[in-house]
JSON list of C-alpha atoms in Angstrom, two decimals:
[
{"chain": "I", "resi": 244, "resn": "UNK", "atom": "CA", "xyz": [0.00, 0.00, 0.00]},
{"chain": "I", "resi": 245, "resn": "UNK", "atom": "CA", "xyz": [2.62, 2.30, 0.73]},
{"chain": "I", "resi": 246, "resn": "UNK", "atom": "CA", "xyz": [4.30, 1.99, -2.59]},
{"chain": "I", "resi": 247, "resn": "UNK", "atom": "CA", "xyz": [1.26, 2.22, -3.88]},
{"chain": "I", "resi": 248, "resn": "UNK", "atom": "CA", "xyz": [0.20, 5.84, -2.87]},
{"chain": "I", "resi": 249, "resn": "UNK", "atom": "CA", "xyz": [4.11, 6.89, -3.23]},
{"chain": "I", "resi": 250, "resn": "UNK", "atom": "CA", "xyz": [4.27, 5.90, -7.27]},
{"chain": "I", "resi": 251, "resn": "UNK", "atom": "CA", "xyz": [0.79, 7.55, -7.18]},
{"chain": "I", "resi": 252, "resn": "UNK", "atom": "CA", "xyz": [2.08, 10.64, -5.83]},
{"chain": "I", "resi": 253, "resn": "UNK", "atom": "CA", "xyz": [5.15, 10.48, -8.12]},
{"chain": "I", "resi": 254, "resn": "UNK", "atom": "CA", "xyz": [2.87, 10.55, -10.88]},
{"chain": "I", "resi": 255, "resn": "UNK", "atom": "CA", "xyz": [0.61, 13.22, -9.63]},
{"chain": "I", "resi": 256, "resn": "UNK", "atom": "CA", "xyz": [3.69, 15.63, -10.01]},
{"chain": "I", "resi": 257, "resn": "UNK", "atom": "CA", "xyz": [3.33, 14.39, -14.28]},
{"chain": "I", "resi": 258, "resn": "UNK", "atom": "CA", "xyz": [0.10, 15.57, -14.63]},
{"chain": "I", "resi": 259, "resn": "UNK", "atom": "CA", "xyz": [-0.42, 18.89, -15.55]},
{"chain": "I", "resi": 260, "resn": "UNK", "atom": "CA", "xyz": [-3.61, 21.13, -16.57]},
{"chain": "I", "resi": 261, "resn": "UNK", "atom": "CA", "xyz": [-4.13, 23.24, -19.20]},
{"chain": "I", "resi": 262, "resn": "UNK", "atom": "CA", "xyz": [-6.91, 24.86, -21.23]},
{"chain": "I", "resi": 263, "resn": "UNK", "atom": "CA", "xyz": [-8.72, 22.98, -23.80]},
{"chain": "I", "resi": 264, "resn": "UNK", "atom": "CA", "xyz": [-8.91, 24.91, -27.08]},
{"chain": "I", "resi": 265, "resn": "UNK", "atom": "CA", "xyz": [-12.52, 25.37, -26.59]},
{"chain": "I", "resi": 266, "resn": "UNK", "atom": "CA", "xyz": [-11.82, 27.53, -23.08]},
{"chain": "I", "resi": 267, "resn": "UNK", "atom": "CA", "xyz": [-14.85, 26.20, -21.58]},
{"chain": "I", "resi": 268, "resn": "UNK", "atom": "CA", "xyz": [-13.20, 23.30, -19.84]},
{"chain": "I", "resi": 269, "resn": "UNK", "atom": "CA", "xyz": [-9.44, 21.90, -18.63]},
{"chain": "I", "resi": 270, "resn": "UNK", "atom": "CA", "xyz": [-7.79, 19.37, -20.80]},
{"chain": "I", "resi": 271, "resn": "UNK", "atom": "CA", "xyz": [-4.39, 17.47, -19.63]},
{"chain": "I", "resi": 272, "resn": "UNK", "atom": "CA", "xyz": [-1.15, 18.02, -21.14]},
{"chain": "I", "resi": 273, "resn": "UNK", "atom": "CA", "xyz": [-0.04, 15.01, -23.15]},
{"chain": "I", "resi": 274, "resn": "UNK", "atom": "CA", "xyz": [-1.45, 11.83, -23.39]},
{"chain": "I", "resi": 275, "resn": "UNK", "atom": "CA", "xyz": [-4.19, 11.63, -20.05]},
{"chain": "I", "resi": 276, "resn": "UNK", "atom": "CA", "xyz": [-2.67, 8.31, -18.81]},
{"chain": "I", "resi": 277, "resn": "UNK", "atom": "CA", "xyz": [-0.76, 9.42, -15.71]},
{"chain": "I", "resi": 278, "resn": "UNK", "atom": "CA", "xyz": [-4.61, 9.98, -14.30]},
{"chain": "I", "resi": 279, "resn": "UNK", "atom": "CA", "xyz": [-5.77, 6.80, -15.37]},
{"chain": "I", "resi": 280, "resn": "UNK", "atom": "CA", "xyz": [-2.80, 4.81, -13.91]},
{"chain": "I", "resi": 281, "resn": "UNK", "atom": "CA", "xyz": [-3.00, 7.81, -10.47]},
{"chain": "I", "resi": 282, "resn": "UNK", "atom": "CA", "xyz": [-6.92, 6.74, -10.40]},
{"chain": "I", "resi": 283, "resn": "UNK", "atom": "CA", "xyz": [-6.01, 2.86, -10.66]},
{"chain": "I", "resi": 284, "resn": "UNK", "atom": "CA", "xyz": [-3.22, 2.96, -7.88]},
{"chain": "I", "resi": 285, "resn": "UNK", "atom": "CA", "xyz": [-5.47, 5.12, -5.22]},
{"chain": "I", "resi": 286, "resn": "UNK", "atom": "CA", "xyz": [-8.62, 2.70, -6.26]},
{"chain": "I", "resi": 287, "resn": "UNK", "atom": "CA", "xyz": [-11.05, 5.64, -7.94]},
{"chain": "I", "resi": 288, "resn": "UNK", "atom": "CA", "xyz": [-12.26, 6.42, -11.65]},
{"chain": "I", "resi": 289, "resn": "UNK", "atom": "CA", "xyz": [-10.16, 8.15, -13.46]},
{"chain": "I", "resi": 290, "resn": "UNK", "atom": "CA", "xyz": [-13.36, 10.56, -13.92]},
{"chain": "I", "resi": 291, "resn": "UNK", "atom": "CA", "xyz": [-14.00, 11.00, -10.46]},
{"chain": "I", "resi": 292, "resn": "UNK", "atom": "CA", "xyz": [-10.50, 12.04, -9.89]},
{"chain": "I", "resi": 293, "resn": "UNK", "atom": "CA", "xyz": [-10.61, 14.38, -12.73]},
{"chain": "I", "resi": 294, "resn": "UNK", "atom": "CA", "xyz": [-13.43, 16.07, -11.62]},
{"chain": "I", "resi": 295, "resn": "UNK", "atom": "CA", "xyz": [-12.25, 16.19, -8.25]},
{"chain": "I", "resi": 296, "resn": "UNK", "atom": "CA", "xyz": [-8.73, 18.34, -9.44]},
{"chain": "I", "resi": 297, "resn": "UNK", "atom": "CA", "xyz": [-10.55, 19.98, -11.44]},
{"chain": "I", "resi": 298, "resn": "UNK", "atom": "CA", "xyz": [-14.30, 21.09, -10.83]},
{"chain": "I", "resi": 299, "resn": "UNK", "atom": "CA", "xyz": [-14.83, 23.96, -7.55]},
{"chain": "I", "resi": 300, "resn": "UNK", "atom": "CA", "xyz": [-18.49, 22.92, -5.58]},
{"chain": "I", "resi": 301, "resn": "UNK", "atom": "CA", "xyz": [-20.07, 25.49, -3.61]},
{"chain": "I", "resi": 302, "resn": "UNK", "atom": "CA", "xyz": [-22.85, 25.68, -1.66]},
{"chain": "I", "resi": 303, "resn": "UNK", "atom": "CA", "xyz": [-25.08, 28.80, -1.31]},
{"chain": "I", "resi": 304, "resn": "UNK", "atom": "CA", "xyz": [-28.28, 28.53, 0.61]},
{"chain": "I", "resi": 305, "resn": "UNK", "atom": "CA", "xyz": [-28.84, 25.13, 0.25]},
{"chain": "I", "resi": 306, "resn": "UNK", "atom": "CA", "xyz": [-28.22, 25.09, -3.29]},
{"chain": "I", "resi": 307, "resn": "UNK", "atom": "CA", "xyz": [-24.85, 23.44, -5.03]},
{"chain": "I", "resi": 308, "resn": "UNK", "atom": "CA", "xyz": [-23.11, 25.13, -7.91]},
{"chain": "I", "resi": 309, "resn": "UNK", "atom": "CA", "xyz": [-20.57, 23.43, -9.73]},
{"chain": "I", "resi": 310, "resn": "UNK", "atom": "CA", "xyz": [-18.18, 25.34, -12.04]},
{"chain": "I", "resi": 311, "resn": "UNK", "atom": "CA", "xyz": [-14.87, 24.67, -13.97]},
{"chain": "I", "resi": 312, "resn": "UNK", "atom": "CA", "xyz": [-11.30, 25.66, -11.99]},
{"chain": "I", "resi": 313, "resn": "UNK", "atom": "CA", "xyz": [-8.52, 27.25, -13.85]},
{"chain": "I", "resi": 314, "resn": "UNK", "atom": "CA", "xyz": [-5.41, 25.46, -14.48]},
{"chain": "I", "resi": 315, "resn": "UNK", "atom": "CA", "xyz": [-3.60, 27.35, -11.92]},
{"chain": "I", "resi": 316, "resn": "UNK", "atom": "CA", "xyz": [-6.25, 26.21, -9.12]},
{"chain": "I", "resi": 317, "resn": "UNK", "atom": "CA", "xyz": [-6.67, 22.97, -10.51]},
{"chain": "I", "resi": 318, "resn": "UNK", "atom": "CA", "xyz": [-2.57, 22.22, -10.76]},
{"chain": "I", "resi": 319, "resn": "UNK", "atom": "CA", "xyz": [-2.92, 23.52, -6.74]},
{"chain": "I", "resi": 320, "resn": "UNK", "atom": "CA", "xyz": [-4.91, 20.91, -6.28]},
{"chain": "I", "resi": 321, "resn": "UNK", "atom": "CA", "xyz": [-3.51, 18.47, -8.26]},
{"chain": "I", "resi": 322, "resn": "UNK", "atom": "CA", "xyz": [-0.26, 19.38, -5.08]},
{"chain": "I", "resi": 323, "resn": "UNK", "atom": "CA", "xyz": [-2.07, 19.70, -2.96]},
{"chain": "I", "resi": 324, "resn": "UNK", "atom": "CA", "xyz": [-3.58, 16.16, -3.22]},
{"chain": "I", "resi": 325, "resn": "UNK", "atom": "CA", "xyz": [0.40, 14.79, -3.70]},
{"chain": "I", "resi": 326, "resn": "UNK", "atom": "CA", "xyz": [0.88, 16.80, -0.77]},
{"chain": "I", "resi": 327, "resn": "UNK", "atom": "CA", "xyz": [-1.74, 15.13, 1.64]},
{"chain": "I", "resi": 328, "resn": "UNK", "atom": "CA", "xyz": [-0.90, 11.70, 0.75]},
{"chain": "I", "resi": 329, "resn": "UNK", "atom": "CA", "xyz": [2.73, 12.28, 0.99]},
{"chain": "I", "resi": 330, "resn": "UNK", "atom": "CA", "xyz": [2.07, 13.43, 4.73]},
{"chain": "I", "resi": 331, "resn": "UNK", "atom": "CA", "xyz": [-0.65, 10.84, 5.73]},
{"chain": "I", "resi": 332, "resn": "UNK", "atom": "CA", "xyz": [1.83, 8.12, 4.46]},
{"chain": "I", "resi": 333, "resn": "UNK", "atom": "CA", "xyz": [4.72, 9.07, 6.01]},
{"chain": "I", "resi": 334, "resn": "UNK", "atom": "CA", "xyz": [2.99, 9.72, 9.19]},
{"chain": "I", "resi": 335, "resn": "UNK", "atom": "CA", "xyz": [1.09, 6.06, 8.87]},
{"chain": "I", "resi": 336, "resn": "UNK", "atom": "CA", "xyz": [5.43, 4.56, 8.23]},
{"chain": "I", "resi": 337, "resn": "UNK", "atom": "CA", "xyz": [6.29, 6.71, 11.45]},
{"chain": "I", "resi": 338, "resn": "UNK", "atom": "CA", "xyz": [3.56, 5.47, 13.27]},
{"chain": "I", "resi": 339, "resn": "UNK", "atom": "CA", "xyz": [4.13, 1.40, 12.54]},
{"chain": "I", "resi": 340, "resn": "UNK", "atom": "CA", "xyz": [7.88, 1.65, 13.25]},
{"chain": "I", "resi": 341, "resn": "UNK", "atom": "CA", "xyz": [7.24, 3.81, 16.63]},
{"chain": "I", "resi": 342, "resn": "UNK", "atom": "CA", "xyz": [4.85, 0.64, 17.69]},
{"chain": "I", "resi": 343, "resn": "UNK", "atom": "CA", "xyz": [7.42, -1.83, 16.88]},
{"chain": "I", "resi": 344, "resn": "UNK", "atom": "CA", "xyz": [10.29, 0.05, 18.08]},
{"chain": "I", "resi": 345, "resn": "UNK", "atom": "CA", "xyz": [7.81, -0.06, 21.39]},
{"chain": "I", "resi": 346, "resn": "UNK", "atom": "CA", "xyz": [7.83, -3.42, 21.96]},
{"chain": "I", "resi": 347, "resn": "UNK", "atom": "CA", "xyz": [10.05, -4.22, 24.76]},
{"chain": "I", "resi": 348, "resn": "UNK", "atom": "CA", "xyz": [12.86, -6.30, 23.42]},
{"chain": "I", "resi": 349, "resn": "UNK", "atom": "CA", "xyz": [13.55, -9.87, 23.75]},
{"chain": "I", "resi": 350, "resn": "UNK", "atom": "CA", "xyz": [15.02, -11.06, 27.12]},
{"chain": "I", "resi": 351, "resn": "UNK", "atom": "CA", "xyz": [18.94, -11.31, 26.44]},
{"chain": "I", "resi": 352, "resn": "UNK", "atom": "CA", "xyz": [20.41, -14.86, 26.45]},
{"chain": "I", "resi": 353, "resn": "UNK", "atom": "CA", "xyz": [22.05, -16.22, 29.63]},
{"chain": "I", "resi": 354, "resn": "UNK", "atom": "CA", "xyz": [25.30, -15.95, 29.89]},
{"chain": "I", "resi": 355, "resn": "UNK", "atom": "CA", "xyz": [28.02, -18.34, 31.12]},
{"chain": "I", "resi": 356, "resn": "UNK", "atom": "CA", "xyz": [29.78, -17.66, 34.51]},
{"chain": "I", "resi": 357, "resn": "UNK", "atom": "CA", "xyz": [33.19, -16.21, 34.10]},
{"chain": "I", "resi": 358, "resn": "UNK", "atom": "CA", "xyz": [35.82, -18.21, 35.80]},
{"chain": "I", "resi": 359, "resn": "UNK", "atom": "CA", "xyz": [37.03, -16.79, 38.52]},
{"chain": "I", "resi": 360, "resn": "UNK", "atom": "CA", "xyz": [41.43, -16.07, 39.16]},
{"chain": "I", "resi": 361, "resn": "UNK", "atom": "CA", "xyz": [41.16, -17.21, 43.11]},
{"chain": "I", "resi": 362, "resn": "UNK", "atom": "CA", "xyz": [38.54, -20.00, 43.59]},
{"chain": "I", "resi": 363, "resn": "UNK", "atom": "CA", "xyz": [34.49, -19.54, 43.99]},
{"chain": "I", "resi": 364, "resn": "UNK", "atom": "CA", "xyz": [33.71, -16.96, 46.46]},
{"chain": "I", "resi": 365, "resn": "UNK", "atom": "CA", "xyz": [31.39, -18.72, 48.03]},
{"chain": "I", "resi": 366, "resn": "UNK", "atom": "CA", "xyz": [31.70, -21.35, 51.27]},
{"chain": "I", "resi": 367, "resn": "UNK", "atom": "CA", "xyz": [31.45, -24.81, 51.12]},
{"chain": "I", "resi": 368, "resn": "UNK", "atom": "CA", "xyz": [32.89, -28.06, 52.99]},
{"chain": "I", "resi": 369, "resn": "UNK", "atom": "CA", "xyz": [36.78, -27.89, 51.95]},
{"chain": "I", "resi": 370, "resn": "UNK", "atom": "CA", "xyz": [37.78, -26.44, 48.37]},
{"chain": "I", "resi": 371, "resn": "UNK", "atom": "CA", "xyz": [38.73, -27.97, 45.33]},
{"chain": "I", "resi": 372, "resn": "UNK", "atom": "CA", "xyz": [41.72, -29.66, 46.22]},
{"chain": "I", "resi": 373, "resn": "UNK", "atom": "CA", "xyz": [40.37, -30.82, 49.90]},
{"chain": "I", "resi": 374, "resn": "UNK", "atom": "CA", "xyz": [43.24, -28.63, 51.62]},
{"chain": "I", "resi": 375, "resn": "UNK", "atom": "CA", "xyz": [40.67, -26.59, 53.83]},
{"chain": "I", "resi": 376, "resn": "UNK", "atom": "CA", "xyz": [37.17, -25.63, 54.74]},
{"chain": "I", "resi": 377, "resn": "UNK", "atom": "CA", "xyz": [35.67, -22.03, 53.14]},
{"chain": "I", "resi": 378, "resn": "UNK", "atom": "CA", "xyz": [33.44, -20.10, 54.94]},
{"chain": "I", "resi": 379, "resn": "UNK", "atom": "CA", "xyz": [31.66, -17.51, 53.50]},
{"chain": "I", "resi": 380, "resn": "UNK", "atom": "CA", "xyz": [33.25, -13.89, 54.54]},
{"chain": "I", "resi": 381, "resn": "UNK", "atom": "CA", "xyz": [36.72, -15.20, 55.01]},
{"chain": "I", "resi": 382, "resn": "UNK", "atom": "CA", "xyz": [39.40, -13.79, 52.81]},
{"chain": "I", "resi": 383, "resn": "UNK", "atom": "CA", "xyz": [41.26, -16.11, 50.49]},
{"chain": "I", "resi": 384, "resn": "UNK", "atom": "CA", "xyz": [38.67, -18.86, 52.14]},
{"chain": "I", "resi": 385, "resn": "UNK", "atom": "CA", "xyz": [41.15, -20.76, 54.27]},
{"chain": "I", "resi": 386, "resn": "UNK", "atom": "CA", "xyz": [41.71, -19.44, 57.44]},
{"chain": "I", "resi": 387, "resn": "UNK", "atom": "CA", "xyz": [42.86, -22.97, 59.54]},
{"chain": "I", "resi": 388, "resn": "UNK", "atom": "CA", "xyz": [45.57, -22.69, 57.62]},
{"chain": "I", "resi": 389, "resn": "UNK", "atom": "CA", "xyz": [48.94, -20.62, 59.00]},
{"chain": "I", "resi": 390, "resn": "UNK", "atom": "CA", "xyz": [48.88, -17.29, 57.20]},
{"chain": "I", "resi": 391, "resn": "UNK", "atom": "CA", "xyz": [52.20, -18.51, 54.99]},
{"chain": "I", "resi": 392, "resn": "UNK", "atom": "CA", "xyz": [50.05, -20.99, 53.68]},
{"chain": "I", "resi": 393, "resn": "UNK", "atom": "CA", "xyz": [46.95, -19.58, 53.02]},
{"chain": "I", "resi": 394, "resn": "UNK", "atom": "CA", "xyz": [48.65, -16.72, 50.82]},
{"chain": "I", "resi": 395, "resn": "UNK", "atom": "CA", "xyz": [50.54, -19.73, 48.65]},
{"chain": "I", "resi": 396, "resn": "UNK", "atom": "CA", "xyz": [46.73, -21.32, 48.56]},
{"chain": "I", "resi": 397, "resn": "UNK", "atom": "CA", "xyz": [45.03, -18.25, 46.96]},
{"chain": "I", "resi": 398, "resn": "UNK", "atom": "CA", "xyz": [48.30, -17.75, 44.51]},
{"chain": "I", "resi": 399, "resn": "UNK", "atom": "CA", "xyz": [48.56, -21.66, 43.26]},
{"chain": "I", "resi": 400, "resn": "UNK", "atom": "CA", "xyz": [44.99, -23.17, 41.21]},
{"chain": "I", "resi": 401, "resn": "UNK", "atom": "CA", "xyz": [44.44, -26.47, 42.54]},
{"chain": "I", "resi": 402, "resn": "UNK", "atom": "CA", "xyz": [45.76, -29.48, 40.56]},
{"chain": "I", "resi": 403, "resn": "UNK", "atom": "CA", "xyz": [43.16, -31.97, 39.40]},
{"chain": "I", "resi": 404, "resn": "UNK", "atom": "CA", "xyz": [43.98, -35.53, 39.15]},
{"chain": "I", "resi": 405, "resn": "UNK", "atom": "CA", "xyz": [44.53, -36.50, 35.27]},
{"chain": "I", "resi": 406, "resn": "UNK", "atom": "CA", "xyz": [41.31, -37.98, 33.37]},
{"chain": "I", "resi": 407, "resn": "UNK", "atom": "CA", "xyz": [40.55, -41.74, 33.36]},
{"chain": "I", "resi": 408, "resn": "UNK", "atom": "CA", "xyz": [41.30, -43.44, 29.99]}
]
């Protein structure tokens, strides 16, 4: 649809009004079918839309009077019809992007847990290697052991016993 009304509007700029030799009514310079295709893309007669660039309808106590517009005021309303569909579709392309854009986004995947340089953080029984018991809170995590030790603890990973073949 949006295409649609933007090759229509395109289009719209091609057509251009003129007087007919005869003065009485408006005539299109060159060959008419920019209307016809302009009529077929915004889904109206080609007559309709003619008459509606081109024809002025007034109203005076309750009577309607219909009379021929000059090329000048039919060409302004030949833009100002491009205009108004111009706006109205770039307002309806603003409007669907602003409502997706609105949508709150999807939740992030879960991420692995980084390994950490000294050990978990948190307390359990002994640690990896069975050399002491953590408790939550306690620097370094081994404090039965004499203070020499503990620092060589939290410098050296434990070593794991090699894999069974």
């Amino acid at each position: 649809d949006v295409l649609r009304v933007l090759v229509a509007v395109l289009l719209l700029g091609a057509i251009e009004f003129v007087e007919s030799r005869s003065g009485a009514q408006l005539d299109i310079k060159g060959s008419g079918a920019e209307i016809k295709l302009v009529a077929e893309l915004l889904g109206v007669s080609p007559v309709t839309l003619f008459e509606g660039l081109t024809m002025r309808t007034r109203q005076v106590r309750q009577q309607t009077f219909r009379a021929c517009s000059d090329p000048e005021s039919a060409n302004a309303h030949r833009n100002a019809l491009a205009r108004a569909l111009y706006i109205r579709t770039v307002v309806a392309v603003i409007r669907r992007m602003n409502t997706i854009k609105q949508r709150p986004p999807p939740p992030p995947p879960r991420a692995k847990p980084k390994p950490h340089s000294r050990g978990p953080s948190f307390s359990s029984s002994g640690d990896v290697s069975g050399r002491s018991e953590r408790k939550e809170g306690t620097p370094g995590g081994a404090s039965k052991l004499p203070s020499s030790r503990r620092r060589m603890a939290a410098m050296s990973p434990p070593t794991l016993p090699p894999p069974d073949p």
